[in-house]
Structures are given as structure tokens and as C-alpha cells.
mmCIF file of C-alpha atoms in Angstrom:
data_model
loop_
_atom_site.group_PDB
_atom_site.id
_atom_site.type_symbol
_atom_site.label_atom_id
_atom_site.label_comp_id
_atom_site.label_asym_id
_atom_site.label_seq_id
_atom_site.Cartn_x
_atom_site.Cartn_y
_atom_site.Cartn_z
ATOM 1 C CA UNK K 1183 -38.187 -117.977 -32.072
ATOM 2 C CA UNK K 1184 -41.969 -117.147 -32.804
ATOM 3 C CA UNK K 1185 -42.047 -114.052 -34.489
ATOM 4 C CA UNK K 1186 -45.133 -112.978 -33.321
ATOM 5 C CA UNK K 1187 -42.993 -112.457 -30.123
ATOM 6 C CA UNK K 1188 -41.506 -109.553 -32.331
ATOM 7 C CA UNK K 1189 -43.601 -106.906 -31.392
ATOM 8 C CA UNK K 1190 -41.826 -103.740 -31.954
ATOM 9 C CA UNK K 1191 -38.740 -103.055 -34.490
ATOM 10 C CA UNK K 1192 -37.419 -99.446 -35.687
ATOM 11 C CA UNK K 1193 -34.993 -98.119 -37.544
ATOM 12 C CA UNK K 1194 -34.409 -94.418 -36.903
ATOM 13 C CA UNK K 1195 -32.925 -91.604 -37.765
ATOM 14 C CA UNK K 1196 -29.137 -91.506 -39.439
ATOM 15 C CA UNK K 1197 -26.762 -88.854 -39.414
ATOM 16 C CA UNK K 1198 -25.145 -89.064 -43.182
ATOM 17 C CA UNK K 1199 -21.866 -87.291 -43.772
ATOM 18 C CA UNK K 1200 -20.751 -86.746 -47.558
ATOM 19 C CA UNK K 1201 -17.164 -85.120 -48.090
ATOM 20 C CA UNK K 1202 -16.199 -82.589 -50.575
ATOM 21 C CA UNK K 1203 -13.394 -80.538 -51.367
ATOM 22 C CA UNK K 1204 -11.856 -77.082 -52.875
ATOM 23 C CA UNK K 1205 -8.348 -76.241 -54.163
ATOM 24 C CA UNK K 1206 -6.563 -76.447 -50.585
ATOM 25 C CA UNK K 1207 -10.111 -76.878 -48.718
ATOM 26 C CA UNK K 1208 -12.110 -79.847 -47.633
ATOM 27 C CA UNK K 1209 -15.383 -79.955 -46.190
ATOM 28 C CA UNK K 1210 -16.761 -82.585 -44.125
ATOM 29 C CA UNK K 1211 -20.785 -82.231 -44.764
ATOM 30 C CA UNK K 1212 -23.361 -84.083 -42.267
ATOM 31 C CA UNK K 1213 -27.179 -84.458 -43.643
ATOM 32 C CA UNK K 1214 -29.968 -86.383 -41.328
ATOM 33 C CA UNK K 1215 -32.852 -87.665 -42.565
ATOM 34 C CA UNK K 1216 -35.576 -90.359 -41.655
ATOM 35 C CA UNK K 1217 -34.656 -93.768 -43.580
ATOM 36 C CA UNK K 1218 -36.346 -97.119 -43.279
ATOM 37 C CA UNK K 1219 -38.605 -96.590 -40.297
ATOM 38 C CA UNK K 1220 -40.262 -100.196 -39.499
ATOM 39 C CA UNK K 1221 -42.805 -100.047 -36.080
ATOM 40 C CA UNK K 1222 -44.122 -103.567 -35.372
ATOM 41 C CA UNK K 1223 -44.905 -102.281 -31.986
ATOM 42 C CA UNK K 1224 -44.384 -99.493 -29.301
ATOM 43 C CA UNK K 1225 -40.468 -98.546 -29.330
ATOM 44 C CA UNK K 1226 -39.929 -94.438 -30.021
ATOM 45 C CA UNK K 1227 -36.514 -92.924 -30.230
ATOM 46 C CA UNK K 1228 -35.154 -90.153 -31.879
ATOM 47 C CA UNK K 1229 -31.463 -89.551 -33.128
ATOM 48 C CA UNK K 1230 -29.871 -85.733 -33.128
ATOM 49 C CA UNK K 1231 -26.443 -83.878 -32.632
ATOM 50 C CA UNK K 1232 -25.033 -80.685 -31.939
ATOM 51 C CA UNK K 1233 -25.807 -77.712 -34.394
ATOM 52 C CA UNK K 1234 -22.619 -76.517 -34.818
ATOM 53 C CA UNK K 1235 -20.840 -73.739 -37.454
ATOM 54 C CA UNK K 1236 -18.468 -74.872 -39.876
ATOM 55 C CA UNK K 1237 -15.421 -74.668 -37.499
ATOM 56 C CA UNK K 1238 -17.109 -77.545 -35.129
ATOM 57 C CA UNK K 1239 -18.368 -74.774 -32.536
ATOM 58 C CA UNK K 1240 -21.606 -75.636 -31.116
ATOM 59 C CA UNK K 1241 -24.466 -72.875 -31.730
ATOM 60 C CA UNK K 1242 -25.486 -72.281 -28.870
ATOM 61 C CA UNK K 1243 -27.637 -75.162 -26.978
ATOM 62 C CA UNK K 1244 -29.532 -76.010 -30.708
ATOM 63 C CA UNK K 1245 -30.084 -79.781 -31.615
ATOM 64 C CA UNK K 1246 -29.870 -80.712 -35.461
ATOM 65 C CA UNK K 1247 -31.303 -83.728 -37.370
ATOM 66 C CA UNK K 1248 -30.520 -81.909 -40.522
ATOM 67 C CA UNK K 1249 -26.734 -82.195 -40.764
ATOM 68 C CA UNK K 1250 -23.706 -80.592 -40.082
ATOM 69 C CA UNK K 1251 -20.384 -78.773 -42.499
ATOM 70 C CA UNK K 1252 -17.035 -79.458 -40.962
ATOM 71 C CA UNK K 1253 -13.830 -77.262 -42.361
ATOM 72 C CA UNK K 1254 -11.238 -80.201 -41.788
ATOM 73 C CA UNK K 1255 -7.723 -79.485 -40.799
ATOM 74 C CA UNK K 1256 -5.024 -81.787 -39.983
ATOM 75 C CA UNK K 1257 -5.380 -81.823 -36.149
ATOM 76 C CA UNK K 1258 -8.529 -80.747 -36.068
ATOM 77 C CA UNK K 1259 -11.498 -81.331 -33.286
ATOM 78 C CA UNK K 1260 -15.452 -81.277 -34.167
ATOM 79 C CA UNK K 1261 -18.052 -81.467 -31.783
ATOM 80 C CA UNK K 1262 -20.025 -84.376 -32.911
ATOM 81 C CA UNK K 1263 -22.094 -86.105 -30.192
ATOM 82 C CA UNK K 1264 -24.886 -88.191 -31.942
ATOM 83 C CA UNK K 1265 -27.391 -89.111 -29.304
ATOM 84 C CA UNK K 1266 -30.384 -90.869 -29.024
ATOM 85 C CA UNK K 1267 -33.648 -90.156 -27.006
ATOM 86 C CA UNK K 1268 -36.030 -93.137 -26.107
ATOM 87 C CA UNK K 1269 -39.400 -91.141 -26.543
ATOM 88 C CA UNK K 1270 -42.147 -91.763 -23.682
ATOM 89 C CA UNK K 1271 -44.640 -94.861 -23.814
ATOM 90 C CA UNK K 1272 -41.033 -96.902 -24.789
ATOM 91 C CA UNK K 1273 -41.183 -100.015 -22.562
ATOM 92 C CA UNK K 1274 -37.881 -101.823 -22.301
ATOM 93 C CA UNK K 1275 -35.621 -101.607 -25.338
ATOM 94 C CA UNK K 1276 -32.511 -102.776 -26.629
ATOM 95 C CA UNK K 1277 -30.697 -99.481 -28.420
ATOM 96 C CA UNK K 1278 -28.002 -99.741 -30.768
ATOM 97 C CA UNK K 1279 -25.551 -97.324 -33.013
ATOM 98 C CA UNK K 1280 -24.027 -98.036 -36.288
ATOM 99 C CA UNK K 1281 -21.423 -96.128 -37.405
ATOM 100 C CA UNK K 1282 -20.562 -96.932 -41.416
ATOM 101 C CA UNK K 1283 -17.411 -95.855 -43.180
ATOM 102 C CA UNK K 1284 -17.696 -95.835 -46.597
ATOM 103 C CA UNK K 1285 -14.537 -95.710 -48.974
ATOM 104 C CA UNK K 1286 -13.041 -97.464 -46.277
ATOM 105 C CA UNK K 1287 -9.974 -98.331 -48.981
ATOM 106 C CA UNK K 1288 -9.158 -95.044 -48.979
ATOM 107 C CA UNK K 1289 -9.406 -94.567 -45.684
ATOM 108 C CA UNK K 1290 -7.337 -97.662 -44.619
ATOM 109 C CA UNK K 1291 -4.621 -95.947 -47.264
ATOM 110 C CA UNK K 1292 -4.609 -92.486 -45.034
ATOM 111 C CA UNK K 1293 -4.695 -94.232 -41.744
ATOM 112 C CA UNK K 1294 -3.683 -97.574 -41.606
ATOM 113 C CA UNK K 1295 -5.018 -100.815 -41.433
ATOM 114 C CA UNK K 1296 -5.774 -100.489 -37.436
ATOM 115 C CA UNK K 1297 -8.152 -97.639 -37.977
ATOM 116 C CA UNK K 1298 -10.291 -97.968 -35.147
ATOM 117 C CA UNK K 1299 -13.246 -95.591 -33.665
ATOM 118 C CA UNK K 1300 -11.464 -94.763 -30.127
ATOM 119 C CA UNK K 1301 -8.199 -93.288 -31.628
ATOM 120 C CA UNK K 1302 -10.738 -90.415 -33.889
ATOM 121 C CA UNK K 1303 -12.807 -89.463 -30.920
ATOM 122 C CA UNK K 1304 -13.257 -87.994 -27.839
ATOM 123 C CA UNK K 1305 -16.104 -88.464 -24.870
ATOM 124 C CA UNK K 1306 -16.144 -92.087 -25.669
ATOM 125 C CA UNK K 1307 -18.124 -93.407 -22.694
ATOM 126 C CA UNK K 1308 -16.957 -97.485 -23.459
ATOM 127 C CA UNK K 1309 -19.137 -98.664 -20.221
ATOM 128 C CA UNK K 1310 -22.368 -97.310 -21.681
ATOM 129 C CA UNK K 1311 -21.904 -97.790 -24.678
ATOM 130 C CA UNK K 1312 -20.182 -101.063 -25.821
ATOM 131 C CA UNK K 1313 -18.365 -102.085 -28.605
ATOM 132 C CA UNK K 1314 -19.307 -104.824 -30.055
ATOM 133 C CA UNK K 1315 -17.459 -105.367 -33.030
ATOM 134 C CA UNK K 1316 -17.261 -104.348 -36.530
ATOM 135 C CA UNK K 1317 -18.235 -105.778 -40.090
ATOM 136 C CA UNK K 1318 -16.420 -105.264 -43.111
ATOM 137 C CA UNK K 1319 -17.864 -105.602 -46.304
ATOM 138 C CA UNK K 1320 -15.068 -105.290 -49.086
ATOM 139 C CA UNK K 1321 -17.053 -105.311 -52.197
ATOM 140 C CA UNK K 1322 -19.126 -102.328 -50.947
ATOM 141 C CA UNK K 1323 -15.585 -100.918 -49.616
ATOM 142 C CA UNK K 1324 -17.499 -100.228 -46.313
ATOM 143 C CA UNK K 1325 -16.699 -101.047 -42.536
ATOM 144 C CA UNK K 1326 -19.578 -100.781 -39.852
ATOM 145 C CA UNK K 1327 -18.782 -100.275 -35.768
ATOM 146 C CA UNK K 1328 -21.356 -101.482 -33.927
ATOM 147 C CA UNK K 1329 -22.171 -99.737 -30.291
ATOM 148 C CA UNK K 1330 -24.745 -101.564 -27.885
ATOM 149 C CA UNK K 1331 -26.326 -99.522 -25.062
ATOM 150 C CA UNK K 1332 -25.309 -101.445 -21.812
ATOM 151 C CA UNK K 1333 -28.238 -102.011 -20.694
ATOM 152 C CA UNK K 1334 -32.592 -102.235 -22.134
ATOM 153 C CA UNK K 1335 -33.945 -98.902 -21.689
ATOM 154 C CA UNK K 1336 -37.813 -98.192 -20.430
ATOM 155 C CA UNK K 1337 -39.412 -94.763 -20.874
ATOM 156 C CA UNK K 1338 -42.948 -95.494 -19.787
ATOM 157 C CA UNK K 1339 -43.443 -91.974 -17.595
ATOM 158 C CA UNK K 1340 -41.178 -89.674 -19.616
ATOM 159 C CA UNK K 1341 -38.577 -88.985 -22.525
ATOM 160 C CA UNK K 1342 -35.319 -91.083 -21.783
ATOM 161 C CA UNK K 1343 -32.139 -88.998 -22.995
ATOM 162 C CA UNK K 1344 -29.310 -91.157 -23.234
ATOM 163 C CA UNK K 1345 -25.443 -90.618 -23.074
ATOM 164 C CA UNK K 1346 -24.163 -89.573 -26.637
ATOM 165 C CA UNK K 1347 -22.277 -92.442 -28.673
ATOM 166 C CA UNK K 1348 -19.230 -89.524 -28.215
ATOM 167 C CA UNK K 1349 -18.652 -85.998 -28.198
ATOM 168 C CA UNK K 1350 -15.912 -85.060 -30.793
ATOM 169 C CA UNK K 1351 -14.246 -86.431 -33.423
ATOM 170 C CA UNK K 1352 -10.858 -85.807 -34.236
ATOM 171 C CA UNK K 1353 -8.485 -85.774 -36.976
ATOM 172 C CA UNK K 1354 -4.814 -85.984 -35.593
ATOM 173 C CA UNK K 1355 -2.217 -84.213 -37.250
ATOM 174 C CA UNK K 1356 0.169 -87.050 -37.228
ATOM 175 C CA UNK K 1357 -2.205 -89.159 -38.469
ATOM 176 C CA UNK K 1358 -2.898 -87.234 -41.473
ATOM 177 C CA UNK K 1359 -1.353 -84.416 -43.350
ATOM 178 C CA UNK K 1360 -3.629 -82.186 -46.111
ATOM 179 C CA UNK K 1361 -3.138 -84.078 -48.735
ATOM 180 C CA UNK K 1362 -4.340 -86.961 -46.573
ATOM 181 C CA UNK K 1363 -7.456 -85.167 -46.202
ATOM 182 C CA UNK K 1364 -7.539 -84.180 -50.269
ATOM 183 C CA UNK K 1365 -7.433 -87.873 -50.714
ATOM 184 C CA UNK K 1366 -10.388 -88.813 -48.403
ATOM 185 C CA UNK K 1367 -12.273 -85.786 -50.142
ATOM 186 C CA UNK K 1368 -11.554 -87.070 -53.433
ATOM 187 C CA UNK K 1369 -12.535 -91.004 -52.881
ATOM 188 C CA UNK K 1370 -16.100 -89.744 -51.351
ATOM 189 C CA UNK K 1371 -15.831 -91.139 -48.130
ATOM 190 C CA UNK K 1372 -18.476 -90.907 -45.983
ATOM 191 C CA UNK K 1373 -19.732 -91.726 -42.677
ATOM 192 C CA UNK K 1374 -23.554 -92.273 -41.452
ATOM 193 C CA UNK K 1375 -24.244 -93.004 -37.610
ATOM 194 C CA UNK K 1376 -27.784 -94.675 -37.680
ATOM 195 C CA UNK K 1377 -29.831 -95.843 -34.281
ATOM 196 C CA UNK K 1378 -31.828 -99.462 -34.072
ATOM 197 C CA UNK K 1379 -34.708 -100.152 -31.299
ATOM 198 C CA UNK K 1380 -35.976 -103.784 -30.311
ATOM 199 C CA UNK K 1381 -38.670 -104.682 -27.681
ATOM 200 C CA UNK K 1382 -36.350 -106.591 -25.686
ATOM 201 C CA UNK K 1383 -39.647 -108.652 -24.575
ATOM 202 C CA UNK K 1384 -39.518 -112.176 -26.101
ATOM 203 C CA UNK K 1385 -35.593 -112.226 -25.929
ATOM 204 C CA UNK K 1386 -33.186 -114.081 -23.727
ATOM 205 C CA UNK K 1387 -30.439 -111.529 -24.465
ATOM 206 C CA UNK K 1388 -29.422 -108.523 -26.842
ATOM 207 C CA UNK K 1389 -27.882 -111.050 -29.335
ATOM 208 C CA UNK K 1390 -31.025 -113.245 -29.679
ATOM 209 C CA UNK K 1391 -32.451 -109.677 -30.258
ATOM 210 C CA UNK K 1392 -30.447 -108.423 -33.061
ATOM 211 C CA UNK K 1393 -30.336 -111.185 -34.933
ATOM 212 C CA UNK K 1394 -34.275 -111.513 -35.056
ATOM 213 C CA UNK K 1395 -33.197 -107.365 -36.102
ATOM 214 C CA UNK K 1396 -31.496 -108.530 -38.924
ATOM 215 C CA UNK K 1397 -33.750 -111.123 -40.288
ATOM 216 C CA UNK K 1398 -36.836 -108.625 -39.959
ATOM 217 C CA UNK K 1399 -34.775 -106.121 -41.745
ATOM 218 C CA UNK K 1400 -33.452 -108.536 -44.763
#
């Protein structure tokens, strides 16, 4: 691979969640901010969600890159629909969502071992946006889903919207209980949702891609 060939690499915005809690209270908190942002070339995109109040109600039609507070409940459901816009002048892209658990020890302790994305949310679109596996990293205590857009996206004319990663996330009640919750509260578990662009130019396919990704990024 001749890395001149790289032209464009980004790494937008991500959607950070932090968790907190009260006596008999916990809080799931979202903050977004701009991290890392690397432009070897002409790929744009833009990463938001759903304003929403603390019960998971949207607010209206708003968009929010500055984060989110979620009240969790045992059986709870949050709107949560992190989605990324390709910004005009983009010219075929590879597009790609992380989503990190942190704590994941805890979190294997509350749920399982087989915690897996599709059985905490809802609007999961799986055709558009693919799984593609997930790395854990035990002496971080972290877990990252990866989520490939099916197919390179162009936005040469106009702003390219594309289909959220999903729409809600849930926390079933028989699944977890409150103290469940306490626990996940008390180990600081987090979770960040983060978006990657490539020029797909220069590449035979999205894996040649992200692994030129990962050695720009090292």
C-alpha cells in the first residue's frame, strides 16, 4: 500500500456517556465533544443524537452533540439514535461506528458473559449497518462493537444523512434489577459511540481500508 494513496482520514465526533448515581437513583450522563480530528484529505461528517430530557423523551425535533442525562430504571427505554451526516464535497467514503464499553467486568457481572449490542437496543437496522465484530481489551476492562456502513458513501452535491446506528437503548427488567444498575453506577461504566471516515479511493475493499485506518491512527 503507498500511503500517499491515503488521501483523506477523520476521526469525528464521539458521544461519551459517564454514569453516576444517588441513594436509590442512577443517572446515565452523555457528553459529545470533538476528539482526535485527523483530515489528510476531503472526507466531512458530523456525529449527533436526539436532545432528549432526562426521562429519554426527545425535545422536540432538536439535535445534540453536547450530551445527554438518562434516569435509568430497570426496564427502561431511551431514545438514543447516534447518527452520522456525510457533509457535502465528501466523495466516496467508507463510514464506521464504534461503540466502547468501558468497565466491561462489571458489566459482564450484571449481564452475562453474552452481552451483546442487539439484545440493549431497538431500531437496529443490521443491513445498513453491519456488524462486524468486537474487540476486547481486558487490561483496559473495555469491549468495542464495531458497525460498518454497507456500502461507501458520496456527498459531492449535498449533505448525506445516514440511517442512525439505532434508535433506543434499553435496559430490560429481567436483565437487571436496581441494584444491578447501583453496581454499573458504582464501577463507572461508560459508553462512547465515536464515527471514522476513509477515502475509499486507493482501496480494494473496506478491510484494506481500515487497517491503513489503524496504522495512520497508531
Amino acid at each position: 500500500m503507498e500511503f500517499k494513496k491515503i488521501i483523506t482520514l477523520i476521526i469525528c465526533v464521539a458521544l461519551v456517556a459517564v454514569s453516576a448515581t444517588a441513594a436509590t437513583v442512577a443517572y446515565f450522563t452523555d457528553t459529545s465533544e470533538d476528539i482526535n480530528t485527523f483530515v489528510f484529505g476531503n472526507v466531512k461528517m458530523s456525529l449527533d443524537e436526539a436532545k432528549v430530557d432526562k426521562n429519554g423523551v426527545p425535545v422536540g425535533d432538536e439535535r445534540t452533540t453536547s450530551g445527554n442525562a438518562y434516569h435509568l430504571v430497570p426496564g427502561g427505554t431511551y431514545t438514543k439514535d447516534p447518527t452520522v451526516t456525510v457533509k457535502k464535497g465528501t466523495e466516496g467514503a467508507y463510514i464506521r461506528l464504534l461503540v466502547t464499553v468501558s468497565g466491561f467486568g462489571t458489566v459482564k457481572e450484571v449481564f452475562g458473559s453474552g452481552f451483546l449490542p442487539e439484545n440493549f437496543v431497538e431500531g437496529w437496522d443490521k443491513e445498513k449497518w453491519v456488524y462486524s465484530g468486537a474487540t476486547e481489551i481486558p487490561a483496559e476492562n473495555t469491549v468495542t462493537y464495531e458497525f460498518r456502513y454497507y456500502k461507501t458513501v458520496s456527498a459531492t452535491e449535498e449533505d448525506v444523512k445516514l440511517e442512525p446506528l439505532f434508535k433506543k437503548l434499553l435496559l430490560p427488567g429481567d436483565s437487571v434489577d436496581l441494584e444491578g444498575v447501583k453496581k454499573l453506577a458504582a464501577a463507572g461504566v461508560s459508553v462512547s459511540v465515536t464515527g471514522h471516515g476513509i477515502q475509499s479511493a486507493g482501496f480494494e475493499n473496506a478491510d484494506e481500508a481500515w487497517a491503513a485506518f489503524a496504522d495512520q491512527v497508531k
